[in-house]
């Protein structure tokens, strides 16, 4: 009887200890959220340790008005109408230098080369209007080979240098002023609801000259393909800003990163790039135009469910230490097929975009804001 009592007490103590350990473990793995983390607003700082190795530490980007009015849309990727866009760029349809080609879209592709009109100081340049709008001055033709701005995953590399070296303001304009000027111009020629600058880099004429010397000094064995460049003279007039922008659709940014899926499903992201000098805007490339077909009311999951979806993802995989440093609500154009006109149709899905940074690399993760499922590329 004595031994039974001792055994029973021992079991009770062990049970209490194990219960305490389980409670402490659960608290460490999923700490209680703050009021702001449960009901975030645009600009809220979210800091949550999702797993031992993965931390969410980001300033949330979402509409100022909240998420109650967000809808799901069906859209057609209809391309740009040259008859409408070219007069916005040139001031009028040109008498010469314009030709058209057949395309897979209902409207033909418009190609123009010649004077760009008074807004461009009558400088020569080229225009293409199709699934994208591209405008480039002859002066930018000189600069373009030496820009060397590329996107690797979610990270931007500027000629393999630290991007912090390209944050200086140039003499002809401040960074914010230049970004606002370019955004307004892109909006005016594309007809987008709005356009926002997301990245901006300043490249001085001294840097362009240095890049020219580097390229010309490469031996043939170091060249990916033969380089035949004229030696250019560089002046202050060549210093430039290079920017990446995003299209706004019904209050949300549209996916602005190129996505290559394993199933080869085409995802028509909205990629916008631009450049300007003291002469004004000298380069614009805007990909994809979306025409609304229909809309329907939708309800987004509480943000706590999105945190849990992230936590579950990383708990099921082996991950090196990582920080999720971007949390942004966007529209993700999920392709449904081509219509009778030959245009792609898409469902504009409200999606949480997360940037996961690990050491020098980063990538994006997309979580459907309506059902919490990951959209896997």
Tab-separated table of C-alpha atoms in Angstrom:
chain	number	residue	atom	x	y	z
A	1	UNK	CA	0.000	0.000	0.000
A	2	UNK	CA	2.865	2.306	0.904
A	3	UNK	CA	4.534	1.714	-2.448
A	4	UNK	CA	1.258	2.361	-4.314
A	5	UNK	CA	0.955	5.781	-2.631
A	6	UNK	CA	4.540	6.670	-3.490
A	7	UNK	CA	3.976	5.557	-7.106
A	8	UNK	CA	0.754	7.572	-7.378
A	9	UNK	CA	2.385	10.716	-5.995
A	10	UNK	CA	5.334	10.232	-8.358
A	11	UNK	CA	3.001	9.942	-11.342
A	12	UNK	CA	1.171	13.090	-10.260
A	13	UNK	CA	4.445	15.050	-9.982
A	14	UNK	CA	5.614	13.781	-13.378
A	15	UNK	CA	2.275	14.712	-14.901
A	16	UNK	CA	2.491	18.247	-13.538
A	17	UNK	CA	6.072	18.630	-14.761
A	18	UNK	CA	5.265	17.307	-18.243
A	19	UNK	CA	2.191	19.515	-18.445
A	20	UNK	CA	4.325	22.500	-17.493
A	21	UNK	CA	6.948	21.598	-20.102
A	22	UNK	CA	4.311	21.265	-22.811
A	23	UNK	CA	2.814	24.635	-21.873
A	24	UNK	CA	6.208	26.359	-21.957
A	25	UNK	CA	7.089	24.734	-25.281
A	26	UNK	CA	3.823	25.879	-26.841
A	27	UNK	CA	4.375	29.457	-25.635
A	28	UNK	CA	7.889	29.557	-27.086
A	29	UNK	CA	6.787	28.125	-30.423
A	30	UNK	CA	3.717	30.376	-30.759
A	31	UNK	CA	3.878	33.469	-28.574
A	32	UNK	CA	0.691	35.428	-27.953
A	33	UNK	CA	0.140	38.106	-30.566
A	34	UNK	CA	-0.127	41.782	-29.716
A	35	UNK	CA	-3.256	43.734	-30.558
A	36	UNK	CA	-1.440	45.405	-33.470
A	37	UNK	CA	-0.270	42.058	-34.863
A	38	UNK	CA	-3.837	40.720	-34.722
A	39	UNK	CA	-5.343	43.809	-36.365
A	40	UNK	CA	-2.528	45.444	-38.318
A	41	UNK	CA	-2.772	48.645	-40.298
A	42	UNK	CA	-0.660	49.879	-43.159
A	43	UNK	CA	2.804	50.572	-41.748
A	44	UNK	CA	2.422	48.336	-38.672
A	45	UNK	CA	5.667	46.648	-37.641
A	46	UNK	CA	5.106	42.898	-37.349
A	47	UNK	CA	7.704	40.910	-35.380
A	48	UNK	CA	6.912	37.227	-34.806
A	49	UNK	CA	9.274	34.281	-34.252
A	50	UNK	CA	7.563	31.724	-36.491
A	51	UNK	CA	10.000	28.871	-35.849
A	52	UNK	CA	13.380	28.524	-34.204
A	53	UNK	CA	15.100	29.585	-37.433
A	54	UNK	CA	12.515	31.792	-39.188
A	55	UNK	CA	11.395	35.229	-38.032
A	56	UNK	CA	8.782	37.544	-39.499
A	57	UNK	CA	10.091	41.087	-39.075
A	58	UNK	CA	8.415	43.382	-41.568
A	59	UNK	CA	6.487	46.603	-41.918
A	60	UNK	CA	3.135	45.564	-43.334
A	61	UNK	CA	1.990	47.076	-46.634
A	62	UNK	CA	-1.770	47.133	-47.170
A	63	UNK	CA	-4.478	49.682	-48.065
A	64	UNK	CA	-4.905	52.579	-45.650
A	65	UNK	CA	-8.635	51.886	-45.696
A	66	UNK	CA	-8.207	48.269	-44.574
A	67	UNK	CA	-9.276	45.115	-46.416
A	68	UNK	CA	-13.088	45.122	-46.146
A	69	UNK	CA	-13.616	46.585	-49.635
A	70	UNK	CA	-11.190	44.268	-51.471
A	71	UNK	CA	-12.794	42.185	-54.223
A	72	UNK	CA	-11.737	39.373	-56.531
A	73	UNK	CA	-11.693	40.345	-60.213
A	74	UNK	CA	-11.792	38.539	-63.540
A	75	UNK	CA	-9.675	40.447	-66.086
A	76	UNK	CA	-8.542	40.214	-69.665
A	77	UNK	CA	-4.877	40.822	-70.511
A	78	UNK	CA	-5.792	42.856	-73.575
A	79	UNK	CA	-2.544	44.664	-74.351
A	80	UNK	CA	-2.197	48.344	-75.222
A	81	UNK	CA	-4.002	50.121	-78.072
A	82	UNK	CA	-1.452	51.856	-80.290
A	83	UNK	CA	-4.062	54.269	-81.702
A	84	UNK	CA	-4.648	55.495	-78.153
A	85	UNK	CA	-1.145	55.284	-76.644
A	86	UNK	CA	1.037	56.704	-79.415
A	87	UNK	CA	-0.654	60.142	-79.480
A	88	UNK	CA	-0.114	60.342	-75.707
A	89	UNK	CA	3.621	59.786	-76.268
A	90	UNK	CA	4.172	61.797	-79.457
A	91	UNK	CA	1.413	64.392	-79.161
A	92	UNK	CA	-0.306	63.062	-82.323
A	93	UNK	CA	-0.179	60.131	-84.706
A	94	UNK	CA	2.976	60.659	-86.820
A	95	UNK	CA	2.853	61.195	-90.580
A	96	UNK	CA	5.840	58.908	-91.125
A	97	UNK	CA	8.071	56.411	-89.344
A	98	UNK	CA	5.153	54.301	-88.056
A	99	UNK	CA	4.420	50.725	-89.074
A	100	UNK	CA	2.325	47.865	-87.766
A	101	UNK	CA	2.772	44.121	-87.459
A	102	UNK	CA	0.335	41.336	-86.709
A	103	UNK	CA	0.339	40.039	-83.152
A	104	UNK	CA	-1.406	37.382	-81.050
A	105	UNK	CA	-3.545	40.170	-79.545
A	106	UNK	CA	-6.634	41.678	-81.185
A	107	UNK	CA	-4.724	44.898	-81.924
A	108	UNK	CA	-1.582	44.929	-84.073
A	109	UNK	CA	1.863	45.794	-82.756
A	110	UNK	CA	2.813	49.419	-83.457
A	111	UNK	CA	6.461	50.314	-84.091
A	112	UNK	CA	7.777	53.823	-84.527
A	113	UNK	CA	11.187	55.410	-84.948
A	114	UNK	CA	11.781	59.125	-85.369
A	115	UNK	CA	11.321	62.446	-83.521
A	116	UNK	CA	9.469	61.968	-80.243
A	117	UNK	CA	7.793	65.368	-80.246
A	118	UNK	CA	7.944	68.611	-78.221
A	119	UNK	CA	7.610	66.870	-74.865
A	120	UNK	CA	10.891	65.120	-75.655
A	121	UNK	CA	12.617	68.206	-77.131
A	122	UNK	CA	12.112	66.584	-80.557
A	123	UNK	CA	14.902	64.110	-79.846
A	124	UNK	CA	14.877	60.893	-81.880
A	125	UNK	CA	13.751	57.660	-80.306
A	126	UNK	CA	11.728	54.484	-80.711
A	127	UNK	CA	8.294	53.358	-79.536
A	128	UNK	CA	6.741	49.885	-79.378
A	129	UNK	CA	3.102	49.337	-78.402
A	130	UNK	CA	1.790	45.789	-78.014
A	131	UNK	CA	1.428	43.676	-74.863
A	132	UNK	CA	3.871	46.233	-73.522
A	133	UNK	CA	4.691	49.887	-74.043
A	134	UNK	CA	8.343	50.737	-74.585
A	135	UNK	CA	9.717	54.214	-75.220
A	136	UNK	CA	13.445	54.849	-75.528
A	137	UNK	CA	15.314	57.952	-76.674
A	138	UNK	CA	18.430	57.788	-78.828
A	139	UNK	CA	20.325	59.294	-75.876
A	140	UNK	CA	19.245	56.362	-73.679
A	141	UNK	CA	20.609	54.023	-76.386
A	142	UNK	CA	24.031	55.329	-75.346
A	143	UNK	CA	23.394	54.777	-71.610
A	144	UNK	CA	21.502	51.482	-71.718
A	145	UNK	CA	24.438	49.057	-72.310
A	146	UNK	CA	26.087	50.292	-69.104
A	147	UNK	CA	23.105	50.317	-66.742
A	148	UNK	CA	23.593	46.661	-65.752
A	149	UNK	CA	20.693	46.513	-63.314
A	150	UNK	CA	19.409	42.968	-62.925
A	151	UNK	CA	17.053	41.097	-60.642
A	152	UNK	CA	18.229	37.804	-59.164
A	153	UNK	CA	15.384	36.140	-57.294
A	154	UNK	CA	13.920	38.976	-55.271
A	155	UNK	CA	17.201	40.857	-54.923
A	156	UNK	CA	18.427	43.623	-57.166
A	157	UNK	CA	22.048	43.718	-58.259
A	158	UNK	CA	23.490	46.911	-59.704
A	159	UNK	CA	26.534	45.903	-61.697
A	160	UNK	CA	27.456	43.441	-58.893
A	161	UNK	CA	27.955	46.300	-56.419
A	162	UNK	CA	26.195	47.041	-53.181
A	163	UNK	CA	22.973	48.876	-54.051
A	164	UNK	CA	23.647	51.293	-51.191
A	165	UNK	CA	26.302	52.854	-53.428
A	166	UNK	CA	23.527	53.998	-55.767
A	167	UNK	CA	21.305	55.953	-53.389
A	168	UNK	CA	22.848	59.398	-53.858
A	169	UNK	CA	20.819	62.303	-55.202
A	170	UNK	CA	21.867	63.687	-58.572
A	171	UNK	CA	22.332	67.372	-59.306
A	172	UNK	CA	19.422	67.768	-61.716
A	173	UNK	CA	16.746	66.371	-59.386
A	174	UNK	CA	16.108	64.821	-55.976
A	175	UNK	CA	15.159	61.155	-55.811
A	176	UNK	CA	11.538	61.737	-54.719
A	177	UNK	CA	10.979	64.434	-57.318
A	178	UNK	CA	12.372	62.196	-60.086
A	179	UNK	CA	10.270	59.233	-58.970
A	180	UNK	CA	7.102	61.347	-58.891
A	181	UNK	CA	7.803	62.750	-62.342
A	182	UNK	CA	8.406	59.300	-63.847
A	183	UNK	CA	5.365	57.778	-62.107
A	184	UNK	CA	3.064	60.484	-63.469
A	185	UNK	CA	4.432	60.011	-66.977
A	186	UNK	CA	4.017	56.224	-66.911
A	187	UNK	CA	0.476	56.639	-65.584
A	188	UNK	CA	-0.378	59.145	-68.325
A	189	UNK	CA	0.685	56.924	-71.246
A	190	UNK	CA	-0.491	53.540	-69.920
A	191	UNK	CA	-3.858	54.504	-68.468
A	192	UNK	CA	-3.058	52.650	-65.237
A	193	UNK	CA	-5.118	53.604	-62.183
A	194	UNK	CA	-1.900	54.578	-60.430
A	195	UNK	CA	1.817	53.818	-60.435
A	196	UNK	CA	4.253	53.716	-57.507
A	197	UNK	CA	8.032	53.652	-57.512
A	198	UNK	CA	9.375	50.695	-55.498
A	199	UNK	CA	13.112	50.909	-56.263
A	200	UNK	CA	15.298	53.771	-57.452
A	201	UNK	CA	19.022	53.883	-58.193
A	202	UNK	CA	21.212	56.813	-59.146
A	203	UNK	CA	24.048	56.195	-61.602
A	204	UNK	CA	26.509	59.031	-62.174
A	205	UNK	CA	28.276	59.701	-65.449
A	206	UNK	CA	31.587	58.841	-63.732
A	207	UNK	CA	30.181	55.411	-62.908
A	208	UNK	CA	29.020	54.937	-66.514
A	209	UNK	CA	32.497	55.883	-67.758
A	210	UNK	CA	34.093	53.402	-65.344
A	211	UNK	CA	31.799	50.637	-66.562
A	212	UNK	CA	32.697	51.405	-70.152
A	213	UNK	CA	36.381	51.027	-69.349
A	214	UNK	CA	35.744	47.760	-67.535
A	215	UNK	CA	33.815	46.287	-70.450
A	216	UNK	CA	36.351	47.388	-73.031
A	217	UNK	CA	39.210	45.903	-71.003
A	218	UNK	CA	37.688	42.416	-70.896
A	219	UNK	CA	39.466	39.757	-72.894
A	220	UNK	CA	37.405	37.641	-75.308
A	221	UNK	CA	37.640	34.680	-72.935
A	222	UNK	CA	35.938	36.773	-70.217
A	223	UNK	CA	33.085	37.858	-72.463
A	224	UNK	CA	29.806	35.941	-72.517
A	225	UNK	CA	29.456	37.187	-76.099
A	226	UNK	CA	31.667	39.464	-78.212
A	227	UNK	CA	31.422	43.114	-77.161
A	228	UNK	CA	31.813	45.784	-79.829
A	229	UNK	CA	31.252	49.161	-78.212
A	230	UNK	CA	32.189	52.607	-79.408
A	231	UNK	CA	34.107	54.719	-76.924
A	232	UNK	CA	31.667	57.286	-75.609
A	233	UNK	CA	32.381	60.628	-73.991
A	234	UNK	CA	30.488	61.023	-70.716
A	235	UNK	CA	29.194	64.244	-69.154
A	236	UNK	CA	26.828	65.350	-66.392
A	237	UNK	CA	23.980	65.111	-68.911
A	238	UNK	CA	24.369	61.316	-68.846
A	239	UNK	CA	23.875	60.882	-65.081
A	240	UNK	CA	20.586	59.097	-64.560
A	241	UNK	CA	18.045	57.517	-62.242
A	242	UNK	CA	16.886	53.974	-62.975
A	243	UNK	CA	13.628	52.830	-61.401
A	244	UNK	CA	11.338	49.876	-60.958
A	245	UNK	CA	7.651	50.663	-60.451
A	246	UNK	CA	4.400	48.813	-59.729
A	247	UNK	CA	0.919	49.143	-61.202
A	248	UNK	CA	-2.024	49.782	-58.856
A	249	UNK	CA	-5.289	47.971	-59.643
A	250	UNK	CA	-8.363	48.816	-57.528
A	251	UNK	CA	-6.122	50.015	-54.703
A	252	UNK	CA	-3.668	47.099	-54.601
A	253	UNK	CA	-0.294	46.651	-56.313
A	254	UNK	CA	-0.238	44.031	-59.068
A	255	UNK	CA	2.419	41.315	-58.923
A	256	UNK	CA	5.543	43.056	-60.263
A	257	UNK	CA	8.062	40.204	-60.233
A	258	UNK	CA	8.449	37.799	-63.118
A	259	UNK	CA	7.219	34.353	-62.105
A	260	UNK	CA	8.351	31.136	-63.791
A	261	UNK	CA	6.219	28.220	-62.662
A	262	UNK	CA	7.235	24.560	-62.823
A	263	UNK	CA	4.000	23.757	-64.674
A	264	UNK	CA	4.806	26.484	-67.264
A	265	UNK	CA	1.545	28.324	-66.517
A	266	UNK	CA	1.930	31.880	-67.787
A	267	UNK	CA	1.568	34.474	-65.038
A	268	UNK	CA	1.180	37.968	-66.587
A	269	UNK	CA	2.944	40.093	-63.989
A	270	UNK	CA	3.139	43.855	-64.388
A	271	UNK	CA	6.825	44.710	-64.739
A	272	UNK	CA	7.573	48.426	-65.123
A	273	UNK	CA	11.040	49.949	-65.522
A	274	UNK	CA	12.057	53.513	-66.333
A	275	UNK	CA	15.009	55.861	-66.576
A	276	UNK	CA	15.425	59.623	-66.551
A	277	UNK	CA	18.171	62.219	-66.894
A	278	UNK	CA	18.276	66.011	-66.688
A	279	UNK	CA	16.475	65.998	-70.050
A	280	UNK	CA	13.462	64.228	-68.533
A	281	UNK	CA	12.063	60.719	-68.892
A	282	UNK	CA	14.162	58.865	-71.471
A	283	UNK	CA	13.128	55.247	-71.057
A	284	UNK	CA	9.924	53.424	-70.097
A	285	UNK	CA	8.998	49.765	-70.368
A	286	UNK	CA	5.564	48.774	-69.004
A	287	UNK	CA	4.365	45.193	-69.386
A	288	UNK	CA	0.701	44.145	-69.483
A	289	UNK	CA	-2.589	45.982	-69.382
A	290	UNK	CA	-5.620	44.516	-67.594
A	291	UNK	CA	-9.245	45.122	-68.593
A	292	UNK	CA	-11.804	44.351	-65.915
A	293	UNK	CA	-14.495	41.845	-66.955
A	294	UNK	CA	-16.301	41.187	-63.678
A	295	UNK	CA	-15.902	41.314	-59.927
A	296	UNK	CA	-17.242	39.529	-56.891
A	297	UNK	CA	-17.277	40.157	-53.176
A	298	UNK	CA	-14.734	38.218	-51.149
A	299	UNK	CA	-13.710	37.853	-47.549
A	300	UNK	CA	-10.090	37.729	-46.477
A	301	UNK	CA	-8.891	35.449	-43.711
A	302	UNK	CA	-7.877	37.016	-40.400
A	303	UNK	CA	-4.193	37.838	-40.547
A	304	UNK	CA	-3.579	35.390	-37.674
A	305	UNK	CA	-4.460	32.546	-40.070
A	306	UNK	CA	-1.869	33.859	-42.525
A	307	UNK	CA	0.812	33.859	-39.815
A	308	UNK	CA	-0.152	30.256	-39.025
A	309	UNK	CA	0.071	29.262	-42.699
A	310	UNK	CA	3.624	30.654	-42.766
A	311	UNK	CA	4.512	28.901	-39.518
A	312	UNK	CA	3.174	25.569	-40.795
A	313	UNK	CA	5.144	25.899	-44.032
A	314	UNK	CA	8.463	26.405	-42.271
A	315	UNK	CA	7.780	23.813	-39.574
A	316	UNK	CA	7.499	21.198	-42.333
A	317	UNK	CA	10.794	22.046	-44.001
A	318	UNK	CA	14.439	22.290	-43.094
A	319	UNK	CA	15.361	25.946	-43.352
A	320	UNK	CA	18.535	27.883	-42.798
A	321	UNK	CA	18.092	30.940	-40.538
A	322	UNK	CA	15.874	33.401	-42.404
A	323	UNK	CA	14.079	36.696	-41.915
A	324	UNK	CA	10.818	37.509	-43.684
A	325	UNK	CA	11.355	41.221	-44.200
A	326	UNK	CA	8.415	42.095	-46.464
A	327	UNK	CA	4.671	41.477	-45.975
A	328	UNK	CA	2.605	43.067	-48.702
A	329	UNK	CA	-0.974	42.614	-49.911
A	330	UNK	CA	-1.076	42.451	-53.729
A	331	UNK	CA	-3.183	41.212	-56.623
A	332	UNK	CA	-1.791	38.021	-58.159
A	333	UNK	CA	-3.047	37.461	-61.748
A	334	UNK	CA	-3.766	33.713	-61.902
A	335	UNK	CA	-4.257	32.684	-65.527
A	336	UNK	CA	-7.426	30.746	-66.379
A	337	UNK	CA	-6.922	30.383	-70.158
A	338	UNK	CA	-7.323	32.251	-73.447
A	339	UNK	CA	-10.646	33.672	-74.598
A	340	UNK	CA	-12.117	33.810	-78.110
A	341	UNK	CA	-10.110	36.952	-78.878
A	342	UNK	CA	-6.858	35.136	-78.116
A	343	UNK	CA	-6.247	37.177	-74.966
A	344	UNK	CA	-5.358	35.629	-71.627
A	345	UNK	CA	-7.944	35.870	-68.886
A	346	UNK	CA	-6.963	35.906	-65.215
A	347	UNK	CA	-8.449	35.923	-61.758
A	348	UNK	CA	-6.972	38.786	-59.774
A	349	UNK	CA	-6.485	37.084	-56.412
A	350	UNK	CA	-5.721	39.071	-53.244
A	351	UNK	CA	-2.494	37.506	-52.007
A	352	UNK	CA	0.006	38.180	-49.234
A	353	UNK	CA	3.504	38.513	-50.710
A	354	UNK	CA	6.376	37.693	-48.347
A	355	UNK	CA	10.076	38.202	-49.061
A	356	UNK	CA	12.262	35.619	-47.345
A	357	UNK	CA	15.889	36.719	-46.945
A	358	UNK	CA	18.657	34.236	-46.172
A	359	UNK	CA	22.221	35.572	-46.058
A	360	UNK	CA	22.772	37.150	-49.499
A	361	UNK	CA	19.765	35.528	-51.203
A	362	UNK	CA	16.035	36.089	-51.043
A	363	UNK	CA	12.862	34.799	-52.627
A	364	UNK	CA	9.135	35.495	-52.571
A	365	UNK	CA	6.391	33.385	-51.030
A	366	UNK	CA	2.740	33.959	-51.923
A	367	UNK	CA	-0.140	33.072	-49.562
A	368	UNK	CA	-3.719	33.353	-50.848
A	369	UNK	CA	-5.404	35.901	-48.565
A	370	UNK	CA	-8.806	34.197	-49.011
A	371	UNK	CA	-7.979	30.594	-48.100
A	372	UNK	CA	-4.450	30.655	-46.624
A	373	UNK	CA	-3.055	28.282	-49.259
A	374	UNK	CA	0.389	28.876	-50.709
A	375	UNK	CA	0.548	29.645	-54.425
A	376	UNK	CA	3.472	27.507	-55.481
A	377	UNK	CA	5.483	28.400	-58.555
